Amino acid sequence: DIQMTQSPSSLSASVGDRVAITCRASQNIATYVNWYQRKPGKAPKVLIYGASNLQSGLPSRFSGSGSGTDFTLTITSLQPEDFATYYCQQTYGNPPWTFGQGTKVEIK
Amino acid sequence: EVQLVESGGGFFQPGGSLRLSCAASGFSLSGSWMHWVRQAPGEGLVWISRIHSDGNTATYADSVRGRFTISRDNAKNTLYLQMDSLRAEDSAVYYCTRQRFDCSTTNCFYWFDPWGQGTLVSVSS
């Protein structure tokens, strides 16, 4: 199975900060990476698919980049509603489509 | 509103069985691959199973193959997960989700949307 190593596992940031979360795949997965946001008690929500495609209707402060094995989710100008846990997922080939361990973004 | 709602979770003994349900509203399940994903306490998200839109093709993670069975009733707009031979390590929140896609001439990207809120399964003696 393809392993997704996500870092950091948690971070503290202030409103207005720029935040970057990374995922490293255990093999080349081209751009088959998605990013999800999950808030306590809520269902996960997709932010980015195909490494860099912003889901319709979401603010442009969310962006994704990378290809091959290294991927980044960037949030520019962090907003109060962005404090949540973020997960990467690879969808290369057939399942199992594995997830990173998650990054909890907390208020500093 | 597009929504998935899971049900059927609770407390169960090792070796026991249960069936989870996932009811869709606001859209039809019939045209989509559907998946189950779980998250054990303190752990990450783990994909466990998927089923084709026609219900005839299913795939499982190694950890549940032979014990869990995914199925669907498109007429009832509902997805199911039959869980047999339960183990303590099956304790988790179980989510159902729909597979979405975006295809170009060269490739297709897949992602999960929407997700349900999850149903908690606890397996303990």
Coordinates of N, CA and C in Angstrom, one line a residue:
Chain A
D1 N 0.8 -1.2 0.0 CA 0.0 0.0 0.0 C 0.9 1.3 0.0
I2 N 0.4 2.3 -0.6 CA 1.1 3.6 -0.6 C 0.9 4.3 0.7
Q3 N 2.0 4.7 1.3 CA 1.9 5.4 2.6 C 2.0 6.9 2.3
M4 N 1.2 7.6 3.1 CA 1.2 9.1 3.0 C 1.6 9.6 4.4
T5 N 2.8 10.3 4.4 CA 3.4 10.8 5.6 C 3.1 12.3 5.7
Q6 N 2.2 12.7 6.6 CA 1.8 14.1 6.7 C 2.5 14.8 7.8
S7 N 2.9 16.1 7.6 CA 3.5 16.8 8.7 C 3.2 18.3 8.5
P8 N 3.2 19.0 9.7 CA 3.3 18.5 11.0 C 2.0 17.8 11.5
S9 N 2.1 17.1 12.6 CA 0.9 16.5 13.1 C 0.0 17.6 13.8
S10 N 0.5 18.7 14.2 CA -0.2 19.8 14.7 C 0.6 21.1 14.6
L11 N -0.1 22.2 14.6 CA 0.5 23.5 14.5 C -0.4 24.5 15.2
S12 N 0.3 25.5 15.7 CA -0.5 26.7 16.3 C -0.2 27.9 15.4
A13 N -1.2 28.6 15.1 CA -1.1 29.7 14.2 C -2.2 30.8 14.6
S14 N -1.9 32.0 14.2 CA -2.8 33.1 14.4 C -3.6 33.5 13.2
V15 N -4.8 34.1 13.5 CA -5.6 34.6 12.4 C -4.7 35.5 11.5
G16 N -4.8 35.3 10.2 CA -4.0 36.1 9.3 C -2.7 35.4 8.9
D17 N -2.2 34.4 9.6 CA -1.0 33.7 9.2 C -1.1 32.9 8.0
R18 N 0.0 32.6 7.3 CA 0.1 31.7 6.2 C 0.5 30.3 6.8
V19 N -0.2 29.3 6.4 CA 0.0 27.9 7.0 C 0.3 27.0 5.8
A20 N 1.3 26.1 6.0 CA 1.6 25.1 5.0 C 1.6 23.7 5.6
I21 N 1.0 22.8 5.0 CA 0.9 21.4 5.5 C 1.4 20.5 4.4
T22 N 2.3 19.5 4.7 CA 2.9 18.7 3.6 C 2.5 17.3 3.8
C23 N 2.5 16.6 2.6 CA 2.3 15.1 2.6 C 3.4 14.6 1.6
R24 N 4.0 13.5 2.1 CA 5.0 12.8 1.2 C 4.4 11.4 1.0
A25 N 4.4 11.0 -0.3 CA 4.0 9.7 -0.7 C 5.1 8.7 -0.7
S26 N 4.9 7.5 -0.5 CA 5.9 6.5 -0.5 C 6.4 6.0 -1.9
Q27 N 5.6 6.5 -2.9 CA 6.0 6.3 -4.3 C 5.4 7.4 -5.1
N28 N 5.9 7.5 -6.3 CA 5.4 8.5 -7.3 C 3.9 8.3 -7.5
I29 N 3.1 9.3 -7.2 CA 1.6 9.2 -7.4 C 1.2 10.3 -8.3
A30 N 2.1 10.9 -9.1 CA 1.7 12.0 -10.0 C 1.0 13.1 -9.2
T31 N -0.2 13.4 -9.6 CA -1.0 14.5 -8.9 C -2.3 13.9 -8.3
Y32 N -2.3 12.6 -7.9 CA -3.5 12.0 -7.4 C -3.6 12.2 -5.9
V33 N -3.7 13.4 -5.5 CA -3.8 13.8 -4.1 C -5.0 14.7 -3.8
N34 N -5.7 14.4 -2.8 CA -6.8 15.3 -2.3 C -6.5 15.8 -0.9
W35 N -7.1 16.9 -0.6 CA -7.0 17.4 0.8 C -8.4 17.7 1.3
Y36 N -8.6 17.3 2.6 CA -9.9 17.4 3.3 C -9.7 18.2 4.6
Q37 N -10.8 18.8 4.9 CA -10.9 19.6 6.2 C -11.9 18.9 7.1
R38 N -11.6 18.7 8.4 CA -12.6 18.2 9.2 C -12.7 19.0 10.5
K39 N -13.9 19.4 10.9 CA -14.1 20.1 12.1 C -14.8 19.2 13.1
P40 N -14.6 19.4 14.4 CA -15.2 18.5 15.4 C -16.7 18.3 15.2
G41 N -17.1 17.1 15.2 CA -18.5 16.8 15.1 C -19.1 17.0 13.7
K42 N -18.2 17.3 12.7 CA -18.7 17.5 11.3 C -18.1 16.5 10.4
A43 N -18.7 16.3 9.3 CA -18.2 15.4 8.3 C -17.0 16.0 7.6
P44 N -16.0 15.2 7.1 CA -14.9 15.8 6.4 C -15.4 16.5 5.1
K45 N -14.7 17.5 4.7 CA -15.1 18.2 3.5 C -13.9 18.3 2.6
V46 N -14.1 18.0 1.3 CA -13.0 18.1 0.3 C -12.6 19.6 0.1
L47 N -11.3 19.9 0.0 CA -10.9 21.2 -0.3 C -10.2 21.2 -1.7
I48 N -9.3 20.3 -1.9 CA -8.5 20.2 -3.1 C -8.6 18.8 -3.7
Y49 N -8.7 18.7 -5.0 CA -8.5 17.4 -5.6 C -7.5 17.5 -6.7
G50 N -6.9 16.4 -7.1 CA -5.9 16.4 -8.2 C -4.8 17.3 -7.8
A51 N -4.4 17.3 -6.6 CA -3.3 18.1 -6.1 C -3.4 19.6 -6.0
S52 N -4.1 20.2 -7.0 CA -4.2 21.6 -7.1 C -5.5 22.2 -7.5
N53 N -6.5 21.4 -7.7 CA -7.8 21.9 -8.1 C -8.7 22.2 -6.9
L54 N -9.0 23.5 -6.8 CA -9.9 23.9 -5.7 C -11.3 23.5 -5.9
Q55 N -11.9 22.9 -4.9 CA -13.3 22.5 -5.0 C -14.2 23.8 -5.2
S56 N -15.2 23.6 -6.0 CA -16.0 24.7 -6.4 C -16.7 25.4 -5.1
G57 N -16.7 26.7 -5.1 CA -17.3 27.4 -4.0 C -16.4 27.7 -2.8
L58 N -15.2 27.2 -2.8 CA -14.3 27.4 -1.7 C -13.5 28.6 -1.9
P59 N -13.1 29.2 -0.8 CA -12.3 30.5 -0.9 C -10.9 30.2 -1.5
S60 N -10.4 31.2 -2.2 CA -9.1 31.0 -2.9 C -7.9 31.1 -1.9
R61 N -8.1 31.3 -0.6 CA -7.0 31.2 0.3 C -6.5 29.8 0.5
F62 N -7.2 28.8 0.0 CA -6.8 27.4 0.0 C -6.2 27.1 -1.3
S63 N -5.0 26.5 -1.3 CA -4.4 26.1 -2.5 C -3.5 24.9 -2.3
G64 N -3.4 24.1 -3.4 CA -2.6 22.9 -3.3 C -1.5 22.8 -4.4
S65 N -0.4 22.2 -4.1 CA 0.6 22.1 -5.1 C 1.4 20.8 -4.9
G66 N 2.2 20.5 -5.9 CA 3.1 19.3 -5.8 C 2.7 18.3 -6.8
S67 N 3.7 17.4 -7.0 CA 3.5 16.2 -7.9 C 4.6 15.2 -7.6
G68 N 4.3 14.0 -8.0 CA 5.3 12.9 -7.7 C 5.1 12.4 -6.3
T69 N 6.0 12.8 -5.4 CA 5.9 12.3 -4.0 C 5.6 13.4 -3.0
D70 N 5.8 14.7 -3.3 CA 5.7 15.8 -2.3 C 4.6 16.7 -2.7
F71 N 3.7 17.0 -1.7 CA 2.5 17.8 -1.9 C 2.4 18.7 -0.7
T72 N 1.8 19.9 -1.0 CA 1.6 20.9 0.0 C 0.2 21.5 -0.1
L73 N -0.5 21.6 1.1 CA -1.7 22.4 1.2 C -1.3 23.7 1.9
T74 N -1.6 24.8 1.2 CA -1.3 26.2 1.8 C -2.6 26.9 2.1
I75 N -2.7 27.5 3.2 CA -3.8 28.4 3.6 C -3.1 29.8 3.8
T76 N -3.5 30.7 2.9 CA -3.0 32.1 3.1 C -4.0 32.8 3.9
S77 N -3.5 33.7 4.8 CA -4.4 34.5 5.7 C -5.4 33.6 6.4
L78 N -5.0 32.8 7.4 CA -5.8 31.9 8.1 C -7.0 32.7 8.8
Q79 N -8.2 32.1 8.6 CA -9.4 32.7 9.2 C -9.9 31.9 10.4
P80 N -10.7 32.5 11.2 CA -11.2 31.7 12.4 C -11.8 30.4 12.1
E81 N -12.5 30.3 11.0 CA -13.3 29.1 10.6 C -12.3 28.0 10.0
D82 N -11.0 28.4 9.9 CA -10.1 27.4 9.3 C -9.4 26.5 10.4
F83 N -9.7 26.8 11.6 CA -9.1 26.0 12.7 C -9.8 24.6 12.7
A84 N -9.1 23.6 12.3 CA -9.7 22.3 12.0 C -8.5 21.3 11.9
T85 N -8.9 20.0 11.5 CA -7.9 19.0 11.2 C -7.9 18.8 9.7
Y86 N -6.8 18.7 9.1 CA -6.6 18.6 7.6 C -6.0 17.2 7.3
Y87 N -6.5 16.5 6.3 CA -6.0 15.2 5.8 C -5.7 15.3 4.4
C88 N -4.5 14.6 4.0 CA -4.3 14.4 2.6 C -4.7 12.9 2.3
Q89 N -5.0 12.7 1.0 CA -5.4 11.3 0.6 C -4.8 11.1 -0.8
Q90 N -4.3 9.9 -1.0 CA -3.9 9.6 -2.4 C -4.9 8.7 -3.0
T91 N -5.1 8.9 -4.3 CA -6.1 8.1 -5.1 C -5.4 7.6 -6.4
Y92 N -4.2 7.1 -6.2 CA -3.4 6.6 -7.4 C -3.8 5.1 -7.6
G93 N -4.2 4.8 -8.8 CA -4.5 3.4 -9.1 C -5.8 3.0 -8.4
N94 N -5.8 1.7 -8.1 CA -7.0 1.1 -7.4 C -6.8 1.3 -5.9
P95 N -7.9 1.2 -5.1 CA -7.8 1.2 -3.7 C -7.0 0.1 -3.2
P96 N -6.3 0.2 -2.0 CA -6.7 1.1 -1.0 C -6.1 2.5 -1.2
W97 N -7.0 3.5 -1.1 CA -6.7 4.9 -1.2 C -6.4 5.4 0.2
T98 N -5.1 5.6 0.5 CA -4.7 5.9 1.9 C -4.7 7.4 2.2
F99 N -4.8 7.7 3.5 CA -4.8 9.0 4.0 C -3.6 9.3 4.8
G100 N -3.2 10.6 4.9 CA -2.2 11.0 5.9 C -2.8 10.9 7.3
Q101 N -2.0 11.1 8.3 CA -2.4 11.0 9.7 C -3.2 12.2 10.2
G102 N -3.1 13.3 9.4 CA -3.9 14.5 9.8 C -3.0 15.5 10.5
T103 N -3.4 16.8 10.3 CA -2.7 17.9 10.9 C -3.8 18.8 11.6
K104 N -3.6 18.9 12.9 CA -4.6 19.7 13.6 C -4.0 21.2 13.7
V105 N -4.8 22.1 13.1 CA -4.5 23.5 13.1 C -5.2 24.2 14.3
E106 N -4.4 24.7 15.3 CA -5.0 25.3 16.5 C -4.7 26.7 16.6
I107 N -5.5 27.4 17.4 CA -5.3 28.8 17.6 C -4.1 29.1 18.5
K108 N -3.2 30.0 18.1 CA -2.1 30.3 19.0 C -2.6 31.3 20.0
Chain B
E1 N -30.7 19.6 0.1 CA -29.3 19.5 0.6 C -28.8 18.1 0.4
V2 N -27.6 18.0 -0.2 CA -26.9 16.7 -0.4 C -26.4 16.2 0.9
Q3 N -26.8 15.0 1.3 CA -26.5 14.5 2.6 C -26.4 13.0 2.7
L4 N -25.5 12.5 3.5 CA -25.4 11.1 3.8 C -25.6 10.9 5.4
V5 N -26.4 10.0 5.8 CA -26.6 9.8 7.2 C -26.4 8.3 7.5
E6 N -25.4 8.0 8.4 CA -25.1 6.6 8.8 C -26.0 6.3 10.0
S7 N -26.2 5.0 10.2 CA -26.9 4.5 11.4 C -26.5 3.0 11.6
G8 N -26.8 2.5 12.8 CA -26.5 1.1 13.1 C -25.4 0.9 14.0
G9 N -24.7 1.9 14.4 CA -23.5 1.7 15.3 C -24.0 1.5 16.7
G10 N -23.1 1.1 17.6 CA -23.4 0.9 19.0 C -22.3 0.0 19.6
F11 N -22.7 -0.7 20.7 CA -21.7 -1.5 21.4 C -22.0 -3.0 21.1
F12 N -20.9 -3.7 20.7 CA -21.0 -5.1 20.3 C -19.9 -5.9 20.9
Q13 N -20.1 -7.2 21.0 CA -19.1 -8.1 21.5 C -18.2 -8.7 20.4
P14 N -17.0 -9.0 20.8 CA -16.2 -9.7 19.8 C -16.8 -10.9 19.2
G15 N -16.7 -11.1 17.9 CA -17.3 -12.3 17.3 C -18.7 -12.0 16.8
G16 N -19.3 -10.9 17.2 CA -20.6 -10.5 16.8 C -20.8 -9.9 15.5
S17 N -22.0 -9.5 15.1 CA -22.3 -9.0 13.8 C -23.2 -7.7 13.9
L18 N -23.1 -6.9 12.9 CA -24.0 -5.8 12.8 C -24.1 -5.3 11.4
R19 N -25.1 -4.5 11.1 CA -25.1 -3.9 9.7 C -25.3 -2.4 9.9
L20 N -24.4 -1.7 9.2 CA -24.5 -0.3 9.1 C -25.3 0.1 7.9
S21 N -26.0 1.2 8.0 CA -26.8 1.7 6.9 C -26.3 3.1 6.6
C22 N -26.4 3.6 5.4 CA -26.1 4.9 5.0 C -27.1 5.4 4.0
A23 N -28.0 6.3 4.5 CA -29.1 6.8 3.7 C -28.7 8.1 3.0
A24 N -28.9 8.2 1.7 CA -28.6 9.4 1.0 C -29.9 10.2 0.8
S25 N -29.7 11.5 0.8 CA -30.8 12.4 0.5 C -30.3 13.6 -0.3
G26 N -31.1 14.1 -1.2 CA -30.7 15.3 -2.0 C -30.0 14.9 -3.3
F27 N -29.7 13.6 -3.4 CA -29.1 13.1 -4.7 C -29.3 11.6 -4.7
S28 N -29.1 11.0 -5.9 CA -29.3 9.6 -6.1 C -27.9 8.9 -6.0
L29 N -27.9 7.8 -5.2 CA -26.7 7.0 -5.1 C -26.4 6.2 -6.4
S30 N -27.4 6.0 -7.2 CA -27.4 5.0 -8.2 C -26.3 5.2 -9.2
G31 N -25.8 6.4 -9.5 CA -24.8 6.6 -10.5 C -23.4 6.6 -10.0
S32 N -23.2 6.3 -8.7 CA -21.8 6.6 -8.1 C -21.3 5.3 -7.4
W33 N -19.9 5.2 -7.5 CA -19.2 4.3 -6.6 C -19.5 4.9 -5.2
M34 N -19.6 4.0 -4.2 CA -19.8 4.4 -2.8 C -18.7 3.7 -2.0
H35 N -18.3 4.4 -0.9 CA -17.2 3.8 -0.1 C -17.5 3.9 1.4
W36 N -16.8 3.1 2.2 CA -16.8 3.2 3.6 C -15.4 3.5 4.1
V37 N -15.3 4.4 5.0 CA -14.0 4.8 5.6 C -14.2 4.8 7.1
R38 N -13.2 4.4 7.9 CA -13.3 4.4 9.3 C -12.2 5.1 10.0
Q39 N -12.4 5.5 11.2 CA -11.4 6.1 12.0 C -11.4 5.6 13.4
A40 N -10.4 4.9 13.8 CA -10.4 4.4 15.2 C -9.9 5.5 16.1
P41 N -10.2 5.4 17.4 CA -9.8 6.5 18.4 C -8.3 6.8 18.3
G42 N -8.0 8.1 18.1 CA -6.6 8.5 18.1 C -5.9 8.1 16.8
E43 N -6.6 7.5 15.8 CA -5.9 7.1 14.6 C -6.4 8.0 13.4
G44 N -5.8 7.7 12.3 CA -6.2 8.4 11.1 C -7.3 7.7 10.3
L45 N -7.7 8.3 9.2 CA -8.8 7.8 8.4 C -8.2 6.6 7.6
V46 N -9.1 5.6 7.5 CA -8.7 4.3 6.8 C -9.8 3.9 5.9
W47 N -9.5 3.8 4.6 CA -10.4 3.3 3.6 C -10.6 1.8 3.9
I48 N -11.9 1.3 3.8 CA -12.1 -0.1 4.0 C -12.9 -0.8 2.9
S49 N -13.7 -0.1 2.2 CA -14.5 -0.8 1.1 C -15.1 0.1 0.1
R50 N -15.3 -0.4 -1.1 CA -16.1 0.4 -2.1 C -17.0 -0.6 -2.9
I51 N -18.0 0.0 -3.5 CA -18.9 -0.8 -4.3 C -19.3 0.0 -5.6
H52 N -19.3 -0.7 -6.7 CA -19.7 -0.1 -8.0 C -21.2 0.4 -7.9
S53 N -21.5 1.3 -8.8 CA -22.9 1.8 -8.9 C -23.9 0.7 -9.1
D54 N -23.6 -0.4 -9.8 CA -24.5 -1.4 -10.0 C -24.6 -2.5 -9.0
G55 N -23.7 -2.3 -8.0 CA -23.6 -3.3 -6.9 C -23.0 -4.6 -7.1
N56 N -22.4 -4.8 -8.3 CA -21.9 -6.1 -8.7 C -20.4 -6.2 -8.5
T57 N -19.7 -5.1 -8.2 CA -18.2 -5.1 -8.0 C -17.9 -4.5 -6.6
A58 N -17.2 -5.2 -5.8 CA -16.8 -4.6 -4.5 C -15.4 -4.9 -4.2
T59 N -14.7 -4.0 -3.5 CA -13.3 -4.1 -3.1 C -13.2 -3.8 -1.6
Y60 N -12.2 -4.5 -1.0 CA -12.1 -4.5 0.4 C -10.6 -4.3 0.8
A61 N -10.4 -3.6 2.0 CA -9.1 -3.6 2.6 C -8.8 -4.9 3.1
D62 N -7.5 -5.2 3.2 CA -7.1 -6.6 3.7 C -7.6 -6.8 5.1
S63 N -7.7 -5.7 5.9 CA -8.1 -5.9 7.3 C -9.5 -6.3 7.5
V64 N -10.4 -6.2 6.5 CA -11.8 -6.6 6.6 C -12.3 -7.6 5.6
R65 N -11.4 -7.9 4.7 CA -11.8 -8.8 3.6 C -12.2 -10.2 4.2
G66 N -13.3 -10.7 3.8 CA -13.8 -12.0 4.3 C -14.7 -11.9 5.6
R67 N -14.7 -10.7 6.2 CA -15.5 -10.4 7.4 C -16.6 -9.4 7.1
F68 N -16.3 -8.4 6.3 CA -17.3 -7.3 6.0 C -17.8 -7.5 4.6
T69 N -19.1 -7.1 4.4 CA -19.7 -7.1 3.1 C -20.4 -5.8 2.8
I70 N -20.0 -5.2 1.7 CA -20.6 -3.9 1.3 C -21.7 -4.2 0.3
S71 N -22.8 -3.5 0.4 CA -23.9 -3.7 -0.5 C -24.7 -2.4 -0.7
R72 N -25.6 -2.4 -1.6 CA -26.4 -1.2 -1.8 C -27.8 -1.5 -2.3
D73 N -28.7 -0.7 -2.0 CA -30.1 -0.8 -2.6 C -30.4 0.6 -3.2
N74 N -30.2 0.6 -4.5 CA -30.4 1.9 -5.2 C -31.8 2.4 -5.1
A75 N -32.7 1.4 -5.1 CA -34.2 1.8 -5.0 C -34.5 2.5 -3.7
K76 N -33.7 2.1 -2.6 CA -33.9 2.8 -1.3 C -32.9 3.9 -1.1
N77 N -32.0 4.1 -2.1 CA -31.0 5.1 -2.0 C -30.1 4.9 -0.7
T78 N -29.8 3.7 -0.5 CA -29.1 3.3 0.8 C -27.9 2.4 0.5
L79 N -26.8 2.6 1.2 CA -25.6 1.8 1.2 C -25.6 1.1 2.5
Y80 N -25.0 -0.1 2.5 CA -24.9 -1.0 3.7 C -23.5 -1.5 3.9
L81 N -23.2 -1.8 5.2 CA -21.9 -2.5 5.5 C -22.3 -3.6 6.5
Q82 N -22.3 -4.9 6.1 CA -22.5 -6.0 7.0 C -21.1 -6.3 7.6
M83 N -21.1 -6.3 8.9 CA -19.8 -6.5 9.6 C -20.0 -7.8 10.5
D84 N -19.2 -8.8 10.2 CA -19.3 -10.1 10.9 C -17.9 -10.4 11.6
S85 N -17.9 -11.3 12.5 CA -16.7 -11.7 13.2 C -16.0 -10.5 13.7
L86 N -16.7 -9.7 14.4 CA -16.1 -8.4 14.9 C -14.9 -8.7 15.8
R87 N -14.0 -7.7 15.7 CA -12.8 -7.7 16.6 C -12.7 -6.4 17.3
A88 N -11.9 -6.4 18.4 CA -11.8 -5.1 19.1 C -11.2 -4.0 18.2
E89 N -10.3 -4.4 17.3 CA -9.7 -3.4 16.4 C -10.7 -2.9 15.3
D90 N -11.9 -3.4 15.3 CA -12.9 -2.8 14.4 C -13.6 -1.6 15.1
S91 N -13.3 -1.3 16.3 CA -13.9 -0.2 17.0 C -13.4 1.1 16.3
A92 N -14.4 1.9 15.9 CA -14.1 3.1 15.1 C -15.4 3.8 14.8
V93 N -15.2 5.0 14.3 CA -16.3 5.8 13.7 C -16.3 5.4 12.2
Y94 N -17.4 5.0 11.7 CA -17.5 4.6 10.3 C -18.3 5.6 9.5
Y95 N -17.6 6.0 8.4 CA -18.2 7.0 7.5 C -18.5 6.4 6.2
C96 N -19.6 6.8 5.6 CA -19.9 6.5 4.2 C -19.6 7.7 3.4
T97 N -19.3 7.5 2.1 CA -19.0 8.7 1.3 C -19.1 8.3 -0.2
R98 N -19.4 9.3 -1.0 CA -19.6 9.1 -2.4 C -18.3 9.4 -3.2
Q99 N -18.0 8.7 -4.2 CA -16.8 9.0 -5.0 C -17.2 9.9 -6.1
R100 N -16.5 11.0 -6.2 CA -16.7 12.0 -7.3 C -15.5 11.9 -8.3
F101 N -15.7 12.4 -9.5 CA -14.6 12.3 -10.4 C -14.6 13.6 -11.3
D102 N -13.4 13.8 -11.9 CA -13.2 14.8 -12.9 C -12.2 14.3 -13.9
C103 N -12.7 14.0 -15.1 CA -11.9 13.4 -16.1 C -11.5 14.3 -17.2
S104 N -10.2 14.3 -17.6 CA -9.8 15.0 -18.8 C -9.5 14.0 -19.9
T105 N -8.9 14.4 -21.0 CA -8.5 13.4 -22.0 C -7.4 12.5 -21.6
T106 N -6.6 12.9 -20.6 CA -5.5 12.1 -20.2 C -5.6 11.3 -18.9
N107 N -6.5 11.8 -17.9 CA -6.6 11.1 -16.7 C -7.9 11.5 -16.0
C108 N -8.2 10.8 -14.9 CA -9.3 11.0 -14.1 C -8.9 11.2 -12.6
F109 N -9.4 12.2 -12.0 CA -9.2 12.4 -10.6 C -10.4 12.0 -9.8
Y110 N -10.2 11.4 -8.7 CA -11.3 10.9 -7.8 C -11.1 11.5 -6.4
W111 N -12.3 11.8 -5.8 CA -12.3 12.3 -4.5 C -13.6 11.9 -3.8
F112 N -13.7 12.1 -2.5 CA -14.9 11.7 -1.7 C -15.7 12.9 -1.3
D113 N -16.9 12.9 -1.7 CA -17.8 14.0 -1.4 C -19.2 13.7 -1.7
P114 N -20.2 13.8 -0.8 CA -20.0 14.2 0.6 C -19.6 13.0 1.4
W115 N -19.5 13.3 2.7 CA -19.3 12.3 3.7 C -20.4 12.4 4.7
G116 N -20.7 11.3 5.3 CA -21.7 11.3 6.4 C -21.0 11.8 7.7
Q117 N -21.8 12.0 8.7 CA -21.3 12.4 10.0 C -20.6 11.3 10.8
G118 N -20.9 10.1 10.4 CA -20.2 8.9 11.0 C -21.1 8.3 12.0
T119 N -20.9 7.0 12.2 CA -21.6 6.2 13.3 C -20.5 5.4 14.1
L120 N -20.6 5.4 15.4 CA -19.6 4.8 16.2 C -19.9 3.4 16.5
V121 N -18.9 2.5 16.2 CA -19.0 1.1 16.5 C -17.9 0.8 17.6
S122 N -18.4 0.2 18.7 CA -17.4 -0.2 19.8 C -17.6 -1.7 20.0
V123 N -16.4 -2.3 19.9 CA -16.4 -3.8 20.1 C -15.6 -4.1 21.3
S124 N -16.2 -4.7 22.3 CA -15.6 -5.0 23.5 C -16.3 -6.1 24.3
S125 N -15.6 -6.9 25.0 CA -16.3 -7.9 25.9 C -16.6 -7.3 27.2

